[in-house]
Amino acid sequence: MGTAGPATAQPASSLPDLRLGQYDHSRPTLTGGGALHSPAQPKAVNGQYVVRLREAPVTSYAGGVKGLAATRPANGQELQPHSVAADRYRQHLGQAQRDVLADFGVRAQQTYTTAFNGFAAKLSDAQAAKLARDTRVAAVTPARLVKADAATTTAPEGQGAGQAAAKTAAAQKAAQTKPVHGSDVVIGVIDTGIWPESASFAATMPRPAGWHGTCQTDENFPATACNGKIVGARYFADGWLSAYGSLPEGEVLSARDMNGHGTHTASTAAGLPVKHAMVLGHDYGAISGVAPDARIAVYKALWGGSGTDADIVAAIDAAVADGVQVINYSIGSSMGDYQPNSPIGDAFLNAYLAGVFVAASAGNDGMSGMISNAEPWVTTVGATVERSHEATVRLGDGSRIVGTSMDRLPSDRRTPIVFADQAGSLDDGAQFCWPGSLDPAKVKGKIVACDFIDSVAAVAAVKDAGGVGVVLFQSTGNVRLNVIYDFPTVYLWSDEQAGKLFNYLWAHRSDGTASLVTGGDGSSLVGLPSVAGLSSYGPDQVHTGLQKPDLVADGIDVVAAVSPVSGGRLFDAYSGTSMAAPHVAGMAAVLRARHAKWSPGATASALRTSATDTRGTTSPLRQGSGLPRPASADDPGLVIEPSAAELKAFAAAANPDGKEINLPSIALREYDGTKPVRLVRRLTNVGTRTETYTARVDGLTGMKVTVTPRTFSVKPGATKTVTITLERGTATWDRYATGSLTFSSAKHRVRLTVAGRPWGFTPRPYDDTGIEFGRTGGQGQGFLEPGFTGPLAGRTTGYTPVAWKDKKLTTSVSGGVFSPGGVGTQATKIVVPRGTAGLIVQTASDDPDTNLDLYLYKDGKRVDRSWASWHSNERSVRFFPEPGVYTAYVHAQTAASSDVPYQLGVTVVPEQADRHNATLTTPASVQRGGSAQVTLNPVGPQPDVEQWAYTEFRTGRTTVPGLLISSR
């Protein structure tokens, strides 16, 4: 995980310098074969553009061109992509594209007509600008790179490439006896291709009605690969080859999967039952795709784990023309979507309008707002942990650290354990177990603890040096998941675990012992299933008014078929939202087979309104509507689905807001808290009898919510419109209130999840954790971004001086790992009384060779940390902190000597103080979305020390919390 090499030399120190924690390990980006066996990511796509023309593609053409009949399917009807009308209209679009290309002297690299009307081309900046002004052109978008959304490193090379081949007959028999799940539905998998010889696909099936696809064969992909279970296979590389000239090393121009990711997602969605998923001789049990009777159509558009949007759009265009009913898209952008109305998003809109359900991964950045595939017509899926796979490191002092493992562990036998810095050269990266850095004489017969950069390489290095086990950790923490290493390995994913282990090893440099034991005490999780730490979550930073993710599903340590090219395995455990999305794609296929007339919106609504909460959170920001329950979704009672007009208007808007779209959720990211918000939802009875429903509000603390009518009856096939009014009430400004509206009948429970954040002075496309964006000001000034329009008056508490104290801690190591009470750490208690507006904790040091980190805990749990890697001026600001006793831990991450002097500053600002040492100047009024400056004016002599003040404001009768402003 990560790409850095061994540590570079650091400034001289009288202390041993392990150089840990001086950079933040990058988050994992790709599961399986692609993580280590493909080249580095290619450079950004330069000079490539995707051009969308204004005329509708085949999926959306409603008529209007003389002599050309409409091709858009009527409600409840399927697209006929190869009808006479469609072929004639496609010819019309082709000629229009050629006209535009000729007028600008441009050659198309790819053209699209079914789900997207346009072309991909290499353009100069001048050509792109001129094309964008042409009235025939809707958008000219620079091409971008997208990647597979899975998240572990690959497993080591192994044996057993044919161990599962004998399972084919068993898999076929199981498929024949299992109840029908998704029969005749085709799932299009846009990914890295497929390994067709896998037992997960070894069944001959008839060609489903309405299928128009093809099997693109070559020396690497024989015609026999398309056996009916794999009903079609294509590949798309024109965009990649145009941008980069050649395929990544190890790739073949074929639908064959040389990576593993595409095979895994395809088998998760629709793989046949396999009784024994064998990985290197170990049986991981029976597996099956969610819709084992569904067909799979392969659209390879990723090469070495990445692809261009030009090729992705071509794959979507082909999938819709071929006749798929469901698309799985386990692909996204690093750090989430960066703009609305992308070419891929537009193609998926047209696929949706043609009746295709799209499930897509939410992304693995593990941070708020970093959502991929956030369009309202896409069902965006986050990941859950559904198997604990706990393993315990039992240390010689009796302490235990519960981590994870999917390997066979050597029971309770106590074994010497060493931190890898004692087993080789630090300059060669021994502390990271970098390949070639370990001395076999110091490793043989021992368990080795590695602050790994590359987990697979670290395990291999210990194994090659004669070690008997590995404990993997990262000093800065990472995410919880597993790789099957085929070697006794326990992974400790959090920096708290890393600190506990490191401090034991540092105290027992020569006599440390440990045992690695399968199982744990359940403490590593809040419960099962729970939202995975790697799963990107809401709110959606690109659009207001949308709840994303929509759902969460199994995404950690998912065992499924893979390509044996990279690791010699036919099955493996992968993790990420890539693994979650095909679970939902499979569920959609099962529902489509049972309810052929349901639209994609009705299918999505059924899955969402019948979903349940995960363990540990009920927040829609984290889990969306929750975990889908296919059995309940089969009979949802009511569905809430958007109209085509609503979605098209959203797609056409420069700054789209989805709160008024008829979706089975309500998201108010930045609503005006001074006014009520009125929304309409249309609920359609898809059951077989008239039912009476009553609305109930759950959660939404402080908000006033009314539903009109609160009780209503609705006949089968009929639609009832309800008006939902939401007011801030006493809900906290600039904080999320979350909950749900539930419509219950005697038989059904239909839940709409709700998240609302009244915008006071800090608009925020993120959740309420982490840094307080926009909450602080300096040098006596603050800047407001008001979420309302109206008069403004303000008050201030006046300045409270920072209470600085000279402190000194001792340490015996530089570049170690933090743990409360550990080496190089000092604790200070801070009492925060009720009614505190702000708590500011700061550190400072004059020593340029010292780097301090600051950790803030309450009730034994971390609430904040500040750990910049280049200085000691750390700061933690808590706005309206919970009252109680806090502990500030200062850790000498880097030190030049064993005695480390520093200063600790603490400021507790009471909300109702009036110190009379400053006045506040405010503008008379503000405008929503504008800006305003406020100034603190000192009154009388001021101490020569930094000070902090709280400010709050009134508009009419409403009080809005303001800022914490520093005098410096």
mmCIF file with all atom_site columns, C-alpha atoms in Angstrom, residues 587-726:
data_model
loop_
_atom_site.group_PDB
_atom_site.id
_atom_site.type_symbol
_atom_site.label_atom_id
_atom_site.label_alt_id
_atom_site.label_comp_id
_atom_site.label_asym_id
_atom_site.label_entity_id
_atom_site.label_seq_id
_atom_site.pdbx_PDB_ins_code
_atom_site.Cartn_x
_atom_site.Cartn_y
_atom_site.Cartn_z
_atom_site.occupancy
_atom_site.B_iso_or_equiv
_atom_site.pdbx_formal_charge
_atom_site.auth_seq_id
_atom_site.auth_comp_id
_atom_site.auth_asym_id
_atom_site.auth_atom_id
_atom_site.pdbx_PDB_model_num
ATOM 1   C CA . MET A 1 587 ? -29.753 -7.839  -6.647  1.00 0.00 ? 587 MET A CA 1
ATOM 2   C CA . ALA A 1 588 ? -31.069 -5.575  -9.407  1.00 0.00 ? 588 ALA A CA 1
ATOM 3   C CA . ALA A 1 589 ? -30.833 -8.465  -11.872 1.00 0.00 ? 589 ALA A CA 1
ATOM 4   C CA . VAL A 1 590 ? -32.842 -10.706 -9.546  1.00 0.00 ? 590 VAL A CA 1
ATOM 5   C CA . LEU A 1 591 ? -35.534 -8.030  -9.204  1.00 0.00 ? 591 LEU A CA 1
ATOM 6   C CA . ARG A 1 592 ? -35.541 -7.371  -12.946 1.00 0.00 ? 592 ARG A CA 1
ATOM 7   C CA . ALA A 1 593 ? -36.145 -11.062 -13.627 1.00 0.00 ? 593 ALA A CA 1
ATOM 8   C CA . ARG A 1 594 ? -39.132 -11.027 -11.277 1.00 0.00 ? 594 ARG A CA 1
ATOM 9   C CA . HIS A 1 595 ? -40.465 -7.588  -12.237 1.00 0.00 ? 595 HIS A CA 1
ATOM 10  C CA . ALA A 1 596 ? -39.702 -7.103  -15.893 1.00 0.00 ? 596 ALA A CA 1
ATOM 11  C CA . LYS A 1 597 ? -41.809 -3.926  -16.126 1.00 0.00 ? 597 LYS A CA 1
ATOM 12  C CA . TRP A 1 598 ? -40.063 -2.115  -13.298 1.00 0.00 ? 598 TRP A CA 1
ATOM 13  C CA . SER A 1 599 ? -37.949 0.845   -14.352 1.00 0.00 ? 599 SER A CA 1
ATOM 14  C CA . PRO A 1 600 ? -34.398 1.281   -13.035 1.00 0.00 ? 600 PRO A CA 1
ATOM 15  C CA . GLY A 1 601 ? -35.792 3.953   -10.713 1.00 0.00 ? 601 GLY A CA 1
ATOM 16  C CA . ALA A 1 602 ? -38.423 1.605   -9.315  1.00 0.00 ? 602 ALA A CA 1
ATOM 17  C CA . THR A 1 603 ? -35.773 -1.078  -8.788  1.00 0.00 ? 603 THR A CA 1
ATOM 18  C CA . ALA A 1 604 ? -33.476 1.369   -7.002  1.00 0.00 ? 604 ALA A CA 1
ATOM 19  C CA . SER A 1 605 ? -36.347 2.614   -4.853  1.00 0.00 ? 605 SER A CA 1
ATOM 20  C CA . ALA A 1 606 ? -37.346 -0.916  -3.854  1.00 0.00 ? 606 ALA A CA 1
ATOM 21  C CA . LEU A 1 607 ? -33.798 -1.681  -2.741  1.00 0.00 ? 607 LEU A CA 1
ATOM 22  C CA . ARG A 1 608 ? -33.417 1.596   -0.881  1.00 0.00 ? 608 ARG A CA 1
ATOM 23  C CA . THR A 1 609 ? -36.751 2.000   0.916   1.00 0.00 ? 609 THR A CA 1
ATOM 24  C CA . SER A 1 610 ? -36.607 -1.563  2.271   1.00 0.00 ? 610 SER A CA 1
ATOM 25  C CA . ALA A 1 611 ? -32.968 -1.365  3.395   1.00 0.00 ? 611 ALA A CA 1
ATOM 26  C CA . THR A 1 612 ? -31.839 -1.625  7.025   1.00 0.00 ? 612 THR A CA 1
ATOM 27  C CA . ASP A 1 613 ? -29.230 0.118   9.143   1.00 0.00 ? 613 ASP A CA 1
ATOM 28  C CA . THR A 1 614 ? -25.687 -1.127  9.587   1.00 0.00 ? 614 THR A CA 1
ATOM 29  C CA . ARG A 1 615 ? -24.113 -1.491  13.015  1.00 0.00 ? 615 ARG A CA 1
ATOM 30  C CA . GLY A 1 616 ? -22.432 1.550   14.458  1.00 0.00 ? 616 GLY A CA 1
ATOM 31  C CA . THR A 1 617 ? -24.212 4.217   12.428  1.00 0.00 ? 617 THR A CA 1
ATOM 32  C CA . THR A 1 618 ? -27.628 5.237   11.225  1.00 0.00 ? 618 THR A CA 1
ATOM 33  C CA . SER A 1 619 ? -26.332 8.269   9.334   1.00 0.00 ? 619 SER A CA 1
ATOM 34  C CA . PRO A 1 620 ? -27.328 8.474   5.660   1.00 0.00 ? 620 PRO A CA 1
ATOM 35  C CA . LEU A 1 621 ? -24.024 10.263  5.066   1.00 0.00 ? 621 LEU A CA 1
ATOM 36  C CA . ARG A 1 622 ? -22.196 7.045   5.904   1.00 0.00 ? 622 ARG A CA 1
ATOM 37  C CA . GLN A 1 623 ? -24.572 4.287   4.810   1.00 0.00 ? 623 GLN A CA 1
ATOM 38  C CA . GLY A 1 624 ? -27.026 5.961   2.455   1.00 0.00 ? 624 GLY A CA 1
ATOM 39  C CA . SER A 1 625 ? -30.320 4.128   2.761   1.00 0.00 ? 625 SER A CA 1
ATOM 40  C CA . GLY A 1 626 ? -28.454 1.237   4.384   1.00 0.00 ? 626 GLY A CA 1
ATOM 41  C CA . LEU A 1 627 ? -28.055 -2.439  3.580   1.00 0.00 ? 627 LEU A CA 1
ATOM 42  C CA . PRO A 1 628 ? -30.429 -3.714  0.862   1.00 0.00 ? 628 PRO A CA 1
ATOM 43  C CA . ARG A 1 629 ? -32.623 -6.716  1.629   1.00 0.00 ? 629 ARG A CA 1
ATOM 44  C CA . PRO A 1 630 ? -33.573 -8.351  -1.683  1.00 0.00 ? 630 PRO A CA 1
ATOM 45  C CA . ALA A 1 631 ? -36.433 -10.379 -0.207  1.00 0.00 ? 631 ALA A CA 1
ATOM 46  C CA . SER A 1 632 ? -38.093 -7.223  1.132   1.00 0.00 ? 632 SER A CA 1
ATOM 47  C CA . ALA A 1 633 ? -37.286 -5.292  -2.037  1.00 0.00 ? 633 ALA A CA 1
ATOM 48  C CA . ASP A 1 634 ? -39.230 -7.906  -4.009  1.00 0.00 ? 634 ASP A CA 1
ATOM 49  C CA . ASP A 1 635 ? -42.403 -6.584  -2.369  1.00 0.00 ? 635 ASP A CA 1
ATOM 50  C CA . PRO A 1 636 ? -41.650 -2.960  -1.379  1.00 0.00 ? 636 PRO A CA 1
ATOM 51  C CA . GLY A 1 637 ? -45.242 -1.721  -1.267  1.00 0.00 ? 637 GLY A CA 1
ATOM 52  C CA . LEU A 1 638 ? -44.467 1.756   -2.637  1.00 0.00 ? 638 LEU A CA 1
ATOM 53  C CA . VAL A 1 639 ? -41.781 3.009   -4.987  1.00 0.00 ? 639 VAL A CA 1
ATOM 54  C CA . ILE A 1 640 ? -40.494 6.548   -5.396  1.00 0.00 ? 640 ILE A CA 1
ATOM 55  C CA . GLU A 1 641 ? -38.889 7.083   -8.780  1.00 0.00 ? 641 GLU A CA 1
ATOM 56  C CA . PRO A 1 642 ? -37.828 10.208  -10.686 1.00 0.00 ? 642 PRO A CA 1
ATOM 57  C CA . SER A 1 643 ? -39.295 11.275  -13.991 1.00 0.00 ? 643 SER A CA 1
ATOM 58  C CA . ALA A 1 644 ? -37.218 11.516  -17.132 1.00 0.00 ? 644 ALA A CA 1
ATOM 59  C CA . ALA A 1 645 ? -37.895 15.258  -17.243 1.00 0.00 ? 645 ALA A CA 1
ATOM 60  C CA . GLU A 1 646 ? -36.501 15.743  -13.728 1.00 0.00 ? 646 GLU A CA 1
ATOM 61  C CA . LEU A 1 647 ? -33.319 13.878  -14.557 1.00 0.00 ? 647 LEU A CA 1
ATOM 62  C CA . LYS A 1 648 ? -32.793 15.640  -17.868 1.00 0.00 ? 648 LYS A CA 1
ATOM 63  C CA . ALA A 1 649 ? -33.232 19.022  -16.198 1.00 0.00 ? 649 ALA A CA 1
ATOM 64  C CA . PHE A 1 650 ? -30.699 18.026  -13.554 1.00 0.00 ? 650 PHE A CA 1
ATOM 65  C CA . ALA A 1 651 ? -28.212 16.962  -16.239 1.00 0.00 ? 651 ALA A CA 1
ATOM 66  C CA . ALA A 1 652 ? -28.652 20.239  -18.127 1.00 0.00 ? 652 ALA A CA 1
ATOM 67  C CA . ALA A 1 653 ? -28.161 22.506  -15.093 1.00 0.00 ? 653 ALA A CA 1
ATOM 68  C CA . ALA A 1 654 ? -24.855 24.272  -14.557 1.00 0.00 ? 654 ALA A CA 1
ATOM 69  C CA . ASN A 1 655 ? -25.187 23.845  -10.779 1.00 0.00 ? 655 ASN A CA 1
ATOM 70  C CA . PRO A 1 656 ? -27.620 20.959  -10.354 1.00 0.00 ? 656 PRO A CA 1
ATOM 71  C CA . ASP A 1 657 ? -29.544 20.570  -7.095  1.00 0.00 ? 657 ASP A CA 1
ATOM 72  C CA . GLY A 1 658 ? -31.345 17.273  -6.610  1.00 0.00 ? 658 GLY A CA 1
ATOM 73  C CA . LYS A 1 659 ? -33.481 17.900  -3.551  1.00 0.00 ? 659 LYS A CA 1
ATOM 74  C CA . GLU A 1 660 ? -36.710 18.238  -5.562  1.00 0.00 ? 660 GLU A CA 1
ATOM 75  C CA . ILE A 1 661 ? -36.133 15.169  -7.728  1.00 0.00 ? 661 ILE A CA 1
ATOM 76  C CA . ASN A 1 662 ? -38.525 12.373  -6.803  1.00 0.00 ? 662 ASN A CA 1
ATOM 77  C CA . LEU A 1 663 ? -35.914 10.209  -5.085  1.00 0.00 ? 663 LEU A CA 1
ATOM 78  C CA . PRO A 1 664 ? -36.362 7.897   -2.076  1.00 0.00 ? 664 PRO A CA 1
ATOM 79  C CA . SER A 1 665 ? -34.251 10.170  0.131   1.00 0.00 ? 665 SER A CA 1
ATOM 80  C CA . ILE A 1 666 ? -33.950 13.827  1.104   1.00 0.00 ? 666 ILE A CA 1
ATOM 81  C CA . ALA A 1 667 ? -30.619 15.634  1.212   1.00 0.00 ? 667 ALA A CA 1
ATOM 82  C CA . LEU A 1 668 ? -30.340 19.289  2.243   1.00 0.00 ? 668 LEU A CA 1
ATOM 83  C CA . ARG A 1 669 ? -26.645 20.023  2.309   1.00 0.00 ? 669 ARG A CA 1
ATOM 84  C CA . GLU A 1 670 ? -26.825 23.806  2.525   1.00 0.00 ? 670 GLU A CA 1
ATOM 85  C CA . TYR A 1 671 ? -30.402 24.838  3.110   1.00 0.00 ? 671 TYR A CA 1
ATOM 86  C CA . ASP A 1 672 ? -31.487 28.249  4.385   1.00 0.00 ? 672 ASP A CA 1
ATOM 87  C CA . GLY A 1 673 ? -32.260 27.613  8.044   1.00 0.00 ? 673 GLY A CA 1
ATOM 88  C CA . THR A 1 674 ? -34.342 30.775  8.345   1.00 0.00 ? 674 THR A CA 1
ATOM 89  C CA . LYS A 1 675 ? -37.017 29.399  6.008   1.00 0.00 ? 675 LYS A CA 1
ATOM 90  C CA . PRO A 1 676 ? -39.033 26.191  5.725   1.00 0.00 ? 676 PRO A CA 1
ATOM 91  C CA . VAL A 1 677 ? -38.202 23.802  2.876   1.00 0.00 ? 677 VAL A CA 1
ATOM 92  C CA . ARG A 1 678 ? -41.179 22.220  1.097   1.00 0.00 ? 678 ARG A CA 1
ATOM 93  C CA . LEU A 1 679 ? -40.645 19.143  -1.037  1.00 0.00 ? 679 LEU A CA 1
ATOM 94  C CA . VAL A 1 680 ? -42.980 16.826  -2.913  1.00 0.00 ? 680 VAL A CA 1
ATOM 95  C CA . ARG A 1 681 ? -42.628 13.073  -3.225  1.00 0.00 ? 681 ARG A CA 1
ATOM 96  C CA . ARG A 1 682 ? -44.745 10.823  -5.445  1.00 0.00 ? 682 ARG A CA 1
ATOM 97  C CA . LEU A 1 683 ? -45.365 7.343   -4.049  1.00 0.00 ? 683 LEU A CA 1
ATOM 98  C CA . THR A 1 684 ? -46.622 4.628   -6.386  1.00 0.00 ? 684 THR A CA 1
ATOM 99  C CA . ASN A 1 685 ? -48.261 1.433   -5.169  1.00 0.00 ? 685 ASN A CA 1
ATOM 100 C CA . VAL A 1 686 ? -46.623 -1.527  -6.933  1.00 0.00 ? 686 VAL A CA 1
ATOM 101 C CA . GLY A 1 687 ? -48.515 -4.034  -4.808  1.00 0.00 ? 687 GLY A CA 1
ATOM 102 C CA . THR A 1 688 ? -51.703 -5.906  -5.569  1.00 0.00 ? 688 THR A CA 1
ATOM 103 C CA . ARG A 1 689 ? -54.111 -4.325  -3.092  1.00 0.00 ? 689 ARG A CA 1
ATOM 104 C CA . THR A 1 690 ? -55.171 -0.954  -1.748  1.00 0.00 ? 690 THR A CA 1
ATOM 105 C CA . GLU A 1 691 ? -53.223 -0.018  1.368   1.00 0.00 ? 691 GLU A CA 1
ATOM 106 C CA . THR A 1 692 ? -53.367 2.756   3.929   1.00 0.00 ? 692 THR A CA 1
ATOM 107 C CA . TYR A 1 693 ? -50.054 4.297   4.963   1.00 0.00 ? 693 TYR A CA 1
ATOM 108 C CA . THR A 1 694 ? -49.156 6.573   7.885   1.00 0.00 ? 694 THR A CA 1
ATOM 109 C CA . ALA A 1 695 ? -46.012 8.701   8.022   1.00 0.00 ? 695 ALA A CA 1
ATOM 110 C CA . ARG A 1 696 ? -43.633 8.689   10.999  1.00 0.00 ? 696 ARG A CA 1
ATOM 111 C CA . VAL A 1 697 ? -40.505 10.754  11.698  1.00 0.00 ? 697 VAL A CA 1
ATOM 112 C CA . ASP A 1 698 ? -37.448 9.123   13.270  1.00 0.00 ? 698 ASP A CA 1
ATOM 113 C CA . GLY A 1 699 ? -34.352 11.016  14.397  1.00 0.00 ? 699 GLY A CA 1
ATOM 114 C CA . LEU A 1 700 ? -33.875 14.496  12.865  1.00 0.00 ? 700 LEU A CA 1
ATOM 115 C CA . THR A 1 701 ? -33.265 15.940  16.331  1.00 0.00 ? 701 THR A CA 1
ATOM 116 C CA . GLY A 1 702 ? -34.378 19.559  16.577  1.00 0.00 ? 702 GLY A CA 1
ATOM 117 C CA . MET A 1 703 ? -35.972 19.681  13.121  1.00 0.00 ? 703 MET A CA 1
ATOM 118 C CA . LYS A 1 704 ? -39.676 20.275  12.641  1.00 0.00 ? 704 LYS A CA 1
ATOM 119 C CA . VAL A 1 705 ? -41.035 17.891  10.015  1.00 0.00 ? 705 VAL A CA 1
ATOM 120 C CA . THR A 1 706 ? -44.586 17.672  8.756   1.00 0.00 ? 706 THR A CA 1
ATOM 121 C CA . VAL A 1 707 ? -46.018 15.357  6.114   1.00 0.00 ? 707 VAL A CA 1
ATOM 122 C CA . THR A 1 708 ? -49.279 16.219  4.345   1.00 0.00 ? 708 THR A CA 1
ATOM 123 C CA . PRO A 1 709 ? -51.333 14.089  4.225   1.00 0.00 ? 709 PRO A CA 1
ATOM 124 C CA . ARG A 1 710 ? -49.923 12.138  7.152   1.00 0.00 ? 710 ARG A CA 1
ATOM 125 C CA . THR A 1 711 ? -52.254 9.220   6.456   1.00 0.00 ? 711 THR A CA 1
ATOM 126 C CA . PHE A 1 712 ? -53.428 8.205   2.999   1.00 0.00 ? 712 PHE A CA 1
ATOM 127 C CA . SER A 1 713 ? -54.720 5.279   1.001   1.00 0.00 ? 713 SER A CA 1
ATOM 128 C CA . VAL A 1 714 ? -53.437 4.310   -2.433  1.00 0.00 ? 714 VAL A CA 1
ATOM 129 C CA . LYS A 1 715 ? -54.785 1.771   -4.920  1.00 0.00 ? 715 LYS A CA 1
ATOM 130 C CA . PRO A 1 716 ? -52.653 -0.723  -6.860  1.00 0.00 ? 716 PRO A CA 1
ATOM 131 C CA . GLY A 1 717 ? -50.862 1.083   -9.693  1.00 0.00 ? 717 GLY A CA 1
ATOM 132 C CA . ALA A 1 718 ? -51.928 4.488   -8.378  1.00 0.00 ? 718 ALA A CA 1
ATOM 133 C CA . THR A 1 719 ? -49.658 7.304   -7.219  1.00 0.00 ? 719 THR A CA 1
ATOM 134 C CA . LYS A 1 720 ? -50.108 9.466   -4.131  1.00 0.00 ? 720 LYS A CA 1
ATOM 135 C CA . THR A 1 721 ? -48.394 12.855  -3.792  1.00 0.00 ? 721 THR A CA 1
ATOM 136 C CA . VAL A 1 722 ? -47.282 13.993  -0.349  1.00 0.00 ? 722 VAL A CA 1
ATOM 137 C CA . THR A 1 723 ? -45.815 17.341  0.699   1.00 0.00 ? 723 THR A CA 1
ATOM 138 C CA . ILE A 1 724 ? -42.949 17.265  3.180   1.00 0.00 ? 724 ILE A CA 1
ATOM 139 C CA . THR A 1 725 ? -42.100 20.461  5.066   1.00 0.00 ? 725 THR A CA 1
ATOM 140 C CA . LEU A 1 726 ? -38.813 20.667  6.951   1.00 0.00 ? 726 LEU A CA 1
#
